[in-house]
């Protein structure tokens, strides 16, 4: 048996025909969707990039305990469990965050890995000279401009190279058994860049400033015409990614690997492209444009439903893969927060979760029960009490944040997490802003400092917040129960003004 998971970073489901889009072309994703179970209520757990991967590789929610951080020494990862049961794991990626602070040991849990350089601000091309300024909206990073000079055609861009390598790897190992392949493609993450000839995919008459890389800020940073141009650039990157996904699907067809291979296509989170006046992610409330994500899953001999409306989450992938390989959870050191998707796909049940919770560390904690989404914010503007728990504090303070680190004597160590005796550092937000949280809570209080309640049945676009104290009380109770199920640190309840459930 074999499993392939393709993770395309920042893939907004509203740009996919499988989820109702009518103008973006994704023939290979459509080809996979036509034979798969497409999940309609699939959610992120922890965001953004590396927290989401932590959830996927451990089957546990991460954002209640820490921000962007390495794999912890006490973590039990999917590749580790597979290895102990005789299964080989391989990672193919151009996601450079695996090799920067906070992600520096994720690749090491795989039996083998391949990394393709040059995305975003990956420090690949060395050049100490000053780059000339170009008129632009948003960002225009010198490091990426240097990296891009090394790409001669589309096949030399990092995500195409990643997907091409994945196709070659499957070709080489198609006759081997018992392997897991994670194909982690950085595109269509920003910058929305591609070879000049690809601009013909979705042409427009835009002739204003260069705009291919949005700031993490409101849509007022650019004109309406520029935002529309940005959306077309994003769509171009989606279609380019789809084109190279086709090479991998071709190998599956060639060797009839559908007979013994589970195939998953999903993402870590979405991306806002002007909706509700926002661009990018992280600093705004946790709207579905980012947190309700695409996923399609094929399993050999699948005869169940082709669409699934049940609530599911990225933490469900680890138990699903273990279930597919016939591996129990006895080798997992801690109970998994996720559940196998296979009973849903076989039509044996209609739900595996009563609700799902999701968010970014230190921000709103959010819940969806299928009918309502509720975003619960801190009750105090200083966002206290809040502690970060980690055994590897490599990202609590980068050099540019050092002035914010005060009184380190407040950092303590001990077995503070309820599910493990392994000692961790407990780092309060009274002494640091937490690096990788540049969208600081206090600075963004007017955006994220308020509770929001939406009825998805009558307001699926989350445009009209409800003012209904009775429903809000109900959702607070569900949120507290869910936080307890996900081993939330005790002070998170106090921060949010919630009463922990008894027992």
XYZ file of C-alpha atoms in Angstrom:
503
model
C 0.000 0.000 0.000
C 1.099 3.572 -0.735
C -0.061 7.087 0.141
C 0.596 10.398 -1.608
C -0.371 13.706 0.018
C -0.027 16.808 -2.147
C -0.045 20.001 -0.092
C -0.302 23.233 -2.109
C 0.318 26.211 0.155
C -2.350 28.977 0.354
C -4.765 27.234 -2.026
C -8.048 29.164 -1.828
C -10.929 26.774 -2.510
C -12.948 29.609 -4.067
C -10.547 29.501 -7.021
C -11.191 25.811 -7.740
C -13.877 24.552 -10.127
C -14.330 21.561 -7.793
C -15.753 24.077 -5.308
C -17.840 26.071 -7.773
C -15.376 28.444 -9.456
C -16.310 29.145 -13.090
C -13.281 30.995 -14.509
C -10.075 29.390 -13.187
C -8.782 26.400 -15.148
C -7.610 23.390 -13.115
C -8.133 20.355 -15.373
C -5.904 18.061 -13.302
C -7.443 18.942 -9.950
C -10.811 18.401 -11.657
C -9.524 15.045 -12.888
C -8.610 14.040 -9.337
C -11.860 15.403 -7.902
C -13.883 13.368 -10.405
C -12.660 10.103 -8.865
C -12.279 11.300 -5.245
C -14.363 12.171 -2.249
C -14.427 15.990 -2.118
C -14.749 17.402 1.404
C -16.993 20.453 1.656
C -16.494 21.362 5.333
C -12.782 20.788 5.789
C -10.961 23.207 8.118
C -7.506 24.284 9.178
C -6.536 23.645 12.780
C -3.478 25.765 13.517
C -2.220 28.493 11.186
C -0.160 29.638 9.411
C 2.404 27.482 7.567
C 4.509 25.541 10.090
C 1.794 25.279 12.789
C -0.463 23.769 10.112
C 2.223 21.239 9.213
C 2.676 20.420 12.875
C -1.039 19.592 13.066
C -0.855 17.443 9.946
C 2.234 15.504 11.074
C 1.118 14.939 14.691
C -2.677 14.706 14.444
C -2.945 17.254 17.273
C -3.975 20.932 17.502
C -0.932 23.134 18.080
C -2.117 26.764 18.269
C -3.378 26.678 21.867
C 0.159 25.994 23.123
C 2.642 27.764 20.895
C 3.294 29.851 17.830
C 5.562 28.984 14.893
C 7.944 26.423 16.407
C 10.027 23.341 15.598
C 8.880 19.764 16.013
C 9.079 19.228 19.767
C 11.332 16.513 21.283
C 8.277 14.836 22.784
C 6.172 14.947 19.585
C 5.003 11.741 17.972
C 5.016 12.298 14.201
C 3.387 10.407 11.360
C 6.721 9.536 9.644
C 8.061 8.231 12.963
C 5.077 5.917 13.505
C 5.248 4.753 9.893
C 8.983 4.039 10.172
C 8.470 1.912 13.282
C 5.913 -0.137 11.374
C 8.041 -0.759 8.283
C 6.798 2.083 6.055
C 9.154 4.480 4.257
C 8.472 8.238 4.089
C 9.789 10.809 1.614
C 9.339 14.592 1.515
C 9.556 16.609 -1.710
C 9.314 20.363 -1.122
C 10.259 23.873 -2.142
C 8.778 25.244 1.088
C 11.853 26.979 2.478
C 10.328 27.428 5.940
C 11.281 23.810 6.633
C 14.865 25.054 6.742
C 14.477 28.342 8.632
C 14.062 29.025 12.335
C 10.887 27.410 13.583
C 10.823 24.723 10.914
C 14.378 23.546 11.080
C 13.720 19.912 12.052
C 10.441 19.063 10.275
C 12.250 17.530 7.299
C 14.394 15.405 9.620
C 11.474 13.198 10.676
C 11.250 11.771 7.124
C 13.335 8.831 5.931
C 14.488 10.891 2.923
C 13.807 14.354 1.559
C 14.488 16.650 -1.395
C 14.477 20.469 -1.217
C 14.240 22.870 -4.168
C 15.558 26.365 -3.545
C 14.493 29.893 -4.364
C 10.983 30.591 -3.072
C 10.059 33.929 -1.470
C 12.938 35.123 0.773
C 14.847 31.852 0.793
C 18.468 32.976 1.220
C 19.661 31.127 -1.863
C 21.230 33.597 -4.298
C 24.008 35.599 -2.645
C 24.450 39.187 -3.749
C 25.652 41.960 -1.469
C 24.916 44.741 -3.933
C 21.939 47.059 -3.511
C 18.943 46.207 -5.677
C 17.396 49.058 -7.688
C 13.975 50.252 -6.534
C 11.003 49.488 -8.784
C 7.644 51.292 -8.548
C 5.310 48.765 -6.928
C 2.318 48.124 -4.732
C 2.764 45.732 -1.816
C 6.183 44.113 -1.494
C 9.116 43.662 -3.842
C 11.804 41.736 -1.968
C 15.407 41.999 -3.181
C 16.173 38.417 -2.131
C 13.393 37.040 -4.316
C 14.462 39.201 -7.273
C 17.946 37.665 -6.983
C 16.518 34.137 -6.694
C 14.221 34.650 -9.678
C 17.153 35.514 -11.931
C 18.157 31.845 -11.725
C 14.844 30.555 -13.158
C 15.276 30.164 -16.907
C 11.810 28.822 -17.734
C 8.723 27.447 -15.987
C 10.383 24.092 -15.332
C 13.084 25.877 -13.307
C 10.639 27.473 -10.880
C 10.735 25.712 -7.493
C 7.149 24.375 -7.319
C 7.244 22.850 -10.825
C 10.581 21.261 -9.879
C 8.991 19.883 -6.693
C 6.040 18.322 -8.527
C 8.300 17.051 -11.322
C 10.544 15.398 -8.736
C 7.488 13.824 -7.097
C 6.427 12.336 -10.445
C 9.950 10.991 -11.019
C 10.094 9.570 -7.467
C 6.800 7.722 -7.926
C 7.999 6.466 -11.321
C 11.155 5.109 -9.672
C 9.318 3.502 -6.750
C 6.012 2.498 -8.331
C 6.790 -1.197 -7.882
C 7.842 -0.797 -4.246
C 5.378 -1.225 -1.413
C 4.684 0.507 1.877
C 5.649 4.138 1.358
C 4.290 7.585 2.150
C 5.111 10.595 -0.039
C 4.441 14.168 1.077
C 4.639 16.621 -1.826
C 4.716 20.068 -0.234
C 4.514 22.715 -2.967
C 4.956 26.357 -1.912
C 2.817 27.721 -4.747
C 0.323 29.330 -4.979
C 1.700 31.137 -1.883
C 2.800 34.696 -2.511
C 4.725 36.121 -4.334
C 2.354 35.448 -7.226
C 5.104 35.091 -9.778
C 5.617 32.990 -12.908
C 7.364 33.192 -16.311
C 6.293 36.142 -18.430
C 4.667 33.929 -21.040
C 2.239 32.536 -18.440
C 0.616 35.954 -18.104
C -1.483 35.023 -21.136
C -3.446 32.549 -18.954
C -5.681 35.303 -17.532
C -4.823 38.514 -19.423
C -5.931 41.996 -18.472
C -5.138 45.581 -19.480
C -3.406 46.483 -16.207
C -0.537 48.958 -16.747
C -0.060 50.489 -13.289
C 2.745 49.755 -10.799
C 4.216 46.284 -10.438
C 1.933 44.231 -8.152
C 2.618 40.590 -7.474
C 3.170 40.420 -3.715
C 0.512 41.840 -1.359
C 1.302 43.307 2.026
C -0.376 41.728 5.053
C -2.769 44.646 5.271
C -6.089 45.931 3.987
C -6.972 46.260 0.327
C -6.532 50.041 0.532
C -2.832 49.425 -0.221
C -3.656 49.319 -3.947
C -6.286 50.387 -6.474
C -9.296 48.220 -7.311
C -7.746 47.529 -10.720
C -4.511 46.423 -9.064
C -6.396 44.048 -6.738
C -8.160 42.477 -9.719
C -4.781 42.125 -11.442
C -3.434 40.431 -8.294
C -6.327 37.956 -8.340
C -5.516 37.068 -11.944
C -1.876 36.546 -11.038
C -2.944 34.251 -8.209
C -5.189 32.316 -10.611
C -2.263 31.970 -13.018
C -0.169 30.407 -10.275
C -3.007 27.997 -9.410
C -3.213 26.917 -13.060
C 0.580 26.567 -13.303
C 0.561 24.344 -10.200
C -2.271 22.294 -11.675
C -0.290 21.752 -14.873
C 2.607 20.140 -12.981
C 0.271 18.142 -10.747
C -0.849 16.521 -13.992
C 2.578 14.929 -14.435
C 2.205 13.145 -11.114
C -1.312 11.949 -11.987
C 0.006 10.702 -15.338
C 2.448 8.408 -13.525
C -0.391 7.042 -11.390
C -2.345 6.343 -14.590
C 0.633 4.788 -16.366
C 1.238 2.192 -13.645
C -2.386 1.842 -12.501
C -1.310 2.907 -9.020
C -4.873 3.909 -8.176
C -5.374 0.231 -7.264
C -3.141 0.404 -4.173
C -2.483 4.110 -3.515
C -4.379 6.636 -1.441
C -4.080 10.135 -2.941
C -4.859 13.376 -1.081
C -4.832 16.960 -2.347
C -5.206 19.734 0.217
C -3.582 22.894 1.599
C -2.449 24.439 4.869
C -4.757 27.484 4.659
C -6.355 29.823 2.149
C -5.518 33.404 1.239
C -7.663 36.535 1.162
C -7.570 38.521 -2.062
C -9.648 41.587 -1.302
C -12.638 39.870 0.295
C -14.069 41.975 3.145
C -11.316 44.511 2.455
C -8.443 42.190 3.489
C -5.367 40.807 1.768
C -3.201 37.847 2.825
C -3.793 36.188 6.232
C -3.115 36.040 10.008
C -4.050 39.561 11.123
C -7.786 39.524 10.388
C -10.575 37.428 11.965
C -10.517 33.780 10.946
C -12.902 33.953 8.006
C -13.668 30.892 5.912
C -11.698 32.269 2.946
C -8.622 31.211 4.917
C -9.783 28.520 7.334
C -12.263 26.464 5.283
C -9.936 24.704 2.893
C -10.135 22.269 -0.035
C -9.457 18.573 0.294
C -10.085 15.658 -2.040
C -9.194 12.054 -1.180
C -9.032 8.917 -3.310
C -8.774 5.462 -1.755
C -8.546 2.224 -3.763
C -11.903 0.591 -4.378
C -13.766 3.634 -3.098
C -17.523 3.169 -3.465
C -18.846 5.662 -0.924
C -20.081 9.242 -1.415
C -18.219 11.546 -3.772
C -18.950 14.653 -1.645
C -18.700 14.803 2.132
C -20.460 17.537 4.123
C -19.214 16.396 7.551
C -16.897 18.618 9.586
C -13.295 17.513 9.071
C -9.896 19.004 9.792
C -6.222 18.701 8.842
C -5.539 16.812 12.106
C -7.609 13.967 10.602
C -4.969 13.112 7.976
C -2.565 11.327 10.336
C -5.180 8.931 11.775
C -6.593 8.404 8.265
C -3.207 7.385 6.846
C -2.529 5.095 9.809
C -5.967 3.546 9.331
C -5.368 3.068 5.599
C -2.085 1.265 6.310
C -3.750 -0.862 8.993
C -1.654 0.670 11.768
C -3.360 1.223 15.098
C -2.668 4.190 17.307
C -0.852 2.128 19.925
C 2.475 3.558 18.725
C 1.278 7.162 19.190
C 2.537 8.401 22.531
C -0.471 10.678 23.017
C -4.134 10.483 22.024
C -4.719 12.042 18.616
C -7.118 14.959 18.322
C -8.054 13.898 14.798
C -10.113 10.940 13.608
C -9.910 8.689 10.549
C -11.848 9.868 7.505
C -12.288 6.352 6.136
C -15.589 5.576 7.927
C -17.040 8.767 6.420
C -15.792 7.811 2.983
C -17.274 4.319 3.278
C -20.625 5.754 4.324
C -20.460 4.052 7.720
C -21.138 7.285 9.637
C -22.193 10.848 8.887
C -19.857 12.672 11.271
C -16.574 12.290 13.127
C -16.581 15.698 14.900
C -19.355 17.631 16.625
C -17.305 20.796 16.082
C -13.862 21.960 14.955
C -11.668 24.670 16.494
C -8.983 26.649 14.687
C -6.854 29.775 14.874
C -3.469 31.440 15.266
C -1.610 31.323 18.575
C -2.509 34.205 20.862
C -5.351 35.465 18.684
C -9.046 34.636 18.578
C -9.994 31.016 19.243
C -12.654 29.941 16.768
C -15.229 27.195 16.464
C -17.557 25.858 13.787
C -20.338 23.399 14.618
C -21.575 23.148 11.043
C -24.312 25.774 11.470
C -22.517 28.603 13.257
C -18.997 29.965 13.331
C -17.951 31.841 16.455
C -14.757 33.858 16.889
C -13.892 34.389 20.575
C -11.426 37.155 21.416
C -9.416 37.968 24.543
C -11.351 39.856 27.192
C -8.376 42.129 27.952
C -6.668 44.382 25.436
C -3.243 43.283 26.722
C -4.192 39.691 25.752
C -3.283 38.241 29.159
C -2.797 35.713 30.590
C -1.037 33.984 27.709
C 1.931 31.631 27.809
C 3.867 29.939 25.039
C 4.927 26.357 25.793
C 7.892 24.897 23.944
C 10.937 22.742 24.586
C 12.723 24.510 21.706
C 12.259 28.302 21.973
C 14.066 29.130 18.750
C 11.434 31.629 17.566
C 10.460 33.549 20.704
C 12.764 36.384 19.710
C 14.666 37.017 16.504
C 17.363 39.672 16.446
C 14.977 42.360 15.196
C 12.642 41.714 18.147
C 15.328 41.541 20.820
C 14.411 44.883 22.359
C 10.986 43.455 23.218
C 12.452 40.661 25.358
C 12.457 41.723 29.008
C 12.999 40.023 32.383
C 13.799 36.525 31.206
C 13.667 35.423 34.853
C 9.912 35.048 34.275
C 10.582 32.098 31.958
C 10.126 28.851 33.869
C 10.539 25.203 32.934
C 8.589 22.142 33.994
C 5.986 19.527 32.978
C 3.300 22.147 32.305
C 1.361 20.368 29.550
C -1.423 18.033 30.603
C -0.639 15.213 28.165
C 3.144 14.829 28.646
C 5.624 14.868 31.512
C 8.330 16.235 29.234
C 9.540 19.602 30.635
C 8.834 22.664 28.510
C 9.589 26.348 28.824
C 6.627 28.478 29.882
C 7.135 31.906 28.325
C 4.605 34.635 29.237
C 3.587 37.327 26.786
C 4.453 39.906 29.460
C 8.120 39.631 28.467
C 8.072 39.236 24.681
C 5.961 39.955 21.611
C 6.700 36.463 20.275
C 8.619 36.575 17.016
C 6.641 35.479 13.948
C 3.672 37.360 15.416
C 4.441 40.649 13.692
C 0.728 41.284 13.468
C 0.718 42.013 17.213
C -2.603 41.592 19.050
C -2.582 45.056 20.602
C -1.703 46.695 17.283
C -4.575 44.865 15.577
C -7.051 45.100 18.474
C -9.632 47.014 16.453
C -9.707 44.134 13.964
C -9.445 41.054 16.188
C -10.417 42.337 19.626
C -14.104 41.513 19.294
C -16.248 38.386 19.308
C -18.019 37.535 16.061
C -20.902 35.109 15.462
C -22.151 34.014 12.022
C -24.985 31.779 10.859
C -23.582 29.883 7.874
C -27.045 28.734 6.862
C -28.313 32.260 6.219
C -24.944 34.028 5.795
C -22.431 31.631 4.202
C -20.089 34.505 3.258
C -19.834 35.645 6.913
C -20.798 39.231 6.097
C -23.496 39.889 8.742
C -22.462 39.178 12.358
C -25.295 38.083 14.640
C -26.171 39.767 17.924
C -27.827 36.868 19.736
C -26.733 36.384 23.373
C -28.439 33.001 23.677
C -26.665 31.509 20.646
C -23.401 33.100 21.778
C -23.730 31.440 25.207
C -24.348 28.111 23.476
C -21.253 28.549 21.309
C -19.161 29.575 24.337
C -20.124 26.305 25.994
C -19.221 24.320 22.875
C -15.926 26.189 22.567
C -14.953 25.489 26.179
C -15.750 21.792 25.729
C -13.726 21.649 22.520
C -10.743 23.429 24.068
C -10.730 20.911 26.903
C -10.840 18.010 24.413
C -7.822 19.532 22.693
C -5.778 19.774 25.922
C -5.857 23.561 26.144
C -3.635 25.205 28.773
C -5.773 26.487 31.645
C -4.994 30.184 31.170
C -6.484 30.163 27.673
C -9.938 29.882 29.298
C -9.205 32.891 31.490
C -7.817 34.879 28.540
C -11.026 34.298 26.625
C -13.366 34.741 29.588
C -14.652 31.156 29.379
C -15.527 28.725 32.162
C -13.630 25.435 31.854
C -15.940 22.413 31.763
C -16.057 20.376 34.947
C -14.194 17.128 35.012
